[in-house]
């Protein structure tokens, strides 16, 4: 069964600290993996998208890694800011054609709170 | 701003009623997706349209239906509403199978 699991479910860190969010998936065939940031009550915004051949991708203070062998991904946030408080959602596409919607599997997200 | 617009922003209605949510995709995007997000839950894919035709179906109830019009805007119709239908409903659009851009959502409250 295609599944995406994220950990931790929630996380509280102090402003300025780094943190790492995890995503494990059992999705086949794998096409790509995306990380989204969702502010409370807002639509998700894409942070990174990685294909099978990519193992690291950065977007400012956000760095995503992908290990296709172990089917794990992580999102590392450096020097956290109060505005990083949000849910971070891992999404895996199961289609070799880049993901018609029926093949997008969403994780439940990690809720990050950055405190001053 | 993703370029995807959704109306209304908020909707409060009673059980048993019917509502219509509207989505306008980004200019040039042919695919429209609908998602439901209940309180503290992950996004649940409902349905996808591509250039006016249904392409994929997810966990959409029979009481719900959608369509995409020739001008590519889409509507999600929810009928015989129940308390459990209270949620955020998001629309997303993409060129085809590429990056999805999400709208701001419609918050539906069923009382």
PDB file of C-alpha atoms in Angstrom, chain B residues 52-93:
ATOM      1  CA  UNK B  52     -12.881  20.196 -18.941  1.00  0.00           C
ATOM      2  CA  UNK B  53     -12.761  16.458 -18.396  1.00  0.00           C
ATOM      3  CA  UNK B  54     -12.521  14.431 -15.225  1.00  0.00           C
ATOM      4  CA  UNK B  55      -9.060  12.872 -14.986  1.00  0.00           C
ATOM      5  CA  UNK B  56      -8.812  11.333 -11.534  1.00  0.00           C
ATOM      6  CA  UNK B  57     -11.046  10.699  -8.590  1.00  0.00           C
ATOM      7  CA  UNK B  58     -10.048  10.402  -4.975  1.00  0.00           C
ATOM      8  CA  UNK B  59     -12.033  10.185  -1.764  1.00  0.00           C
ATOM      9  CA  UNK B  60     -14.988  12.154  -3.039  1.00  0.00           C
ATOM     10  CA  UNK B  61     -18.402  11.422  -1.563  1.00  0.00           C
ATOM     11  CA  UNK B  62     -21.371  10.788  -3.823  1.00  0.00           C
ATOM     12  CA  UNK B  63     -22.980  13.904  -2.349  1.00  0.00           C
ATOM     13  CA  UNK B  64     -20.142  15.924  -3.852  1.00  0.00           C
ATOM     14  CA  UNK B  65     -19.627  16.691  -7.503  1.00  0.00           C
ATOM     15  CA  UNK B  66     -17.453  18.972  -9.566  1.00  0.00           C
ATOM     16  CA  UNK B  67     -17.076  20.284 -13.058  1.00  0.00           C
ATOM     17  CA  UNK B  68     -14.667  22.353 -15.097  1.00  0.00           C
ATOM     18  CA  UNK B  69     -16.069  24.857 -17.560  1.00  0.00           C
ATOM     19  CA  UNK B  70     -14.786  25.887 -21.009  1.00  0.00           C
ATOM     20  CA  UNK B  71     -13.088  28.930 -19.502  1.00  0.00           C
ATOM     21  CA  UNK B  72     -11.280  26.437 -17.198  1.00  0.00           C
ATOM     22  CA  UNK B  73     -12.761  27.638 -13.945  1.00  0.00           C
ATOM     23  CA  UNK B  74     -14.117  24.881 -11.757  1.00  0.00           C
ATOM     24  CA  UNK B  75     -16.918  24.464  -9.277  1.00  0.00           C
ATOM     25  CA  UNK B  76     -17.259  21.975  -6.444  1.00  0.00           C
ATOM     26  CA  UNK B  77     -20.821  21.237  -5.436  1.00  0.00           C
ATOM     27  CA  UNK B  78     -21.535  19.870  -1.971  1.00  0.00           C
ATOM     28  CA  UNK B  79     -25.063  18.725  -1.218  1.00  0.00           C
ATOM     29  CA  UNK B  80     -27.012  17.289   1.719  1.00  0.00           C
ATOM     30  CA  UNK B  81     -24.374  18.808   3.930  1.00  0.00           C
ATOM     31  CA  UNK B  82     -23.472  17.184   7.221  1.00  0.00           C
ATOM     32  CA  UNK B  83     -21.601  18.545  10.222  1.00  0.00           C
ATOM     33  CA  UNK B  84     -18.602  16.441   9.233  1.00  0.00           C
ATOM     34  CA  UNK B  85     -18.307  18.288   5.940  1.00  0.00           C
ATOM     35  CA  UNK B  86     -17.020  21.328   7.786  1.00  0.00           C
ATOM     36  CA  UNK B  87     -13.496  21.795   6.502  1.00  0.00           C
ATOM     37  CA  UNK B  88     -11.161  23.865   4.398  1.00  0.00           C
ATOM     38  CA  UNK B  89     -11.569  23.166   0.704  1.00  0.00           C
ATOM     39  CA  UNK B  90      -8.587  23.910  -1.469  1.00  0.00           C
ATOM     40  CA  UNK B  91      -8.307  24.172  -5.184  1.00  0.00           C
ATOM     41  CA  UNK B  92      -4.973  23.770  -6.951  1.00  0.00           C
ATOM     42  CA  UNK B  93      -3.983  24.128 -10.566  1.00  0.00           C
TER      43      UNK B  93
END
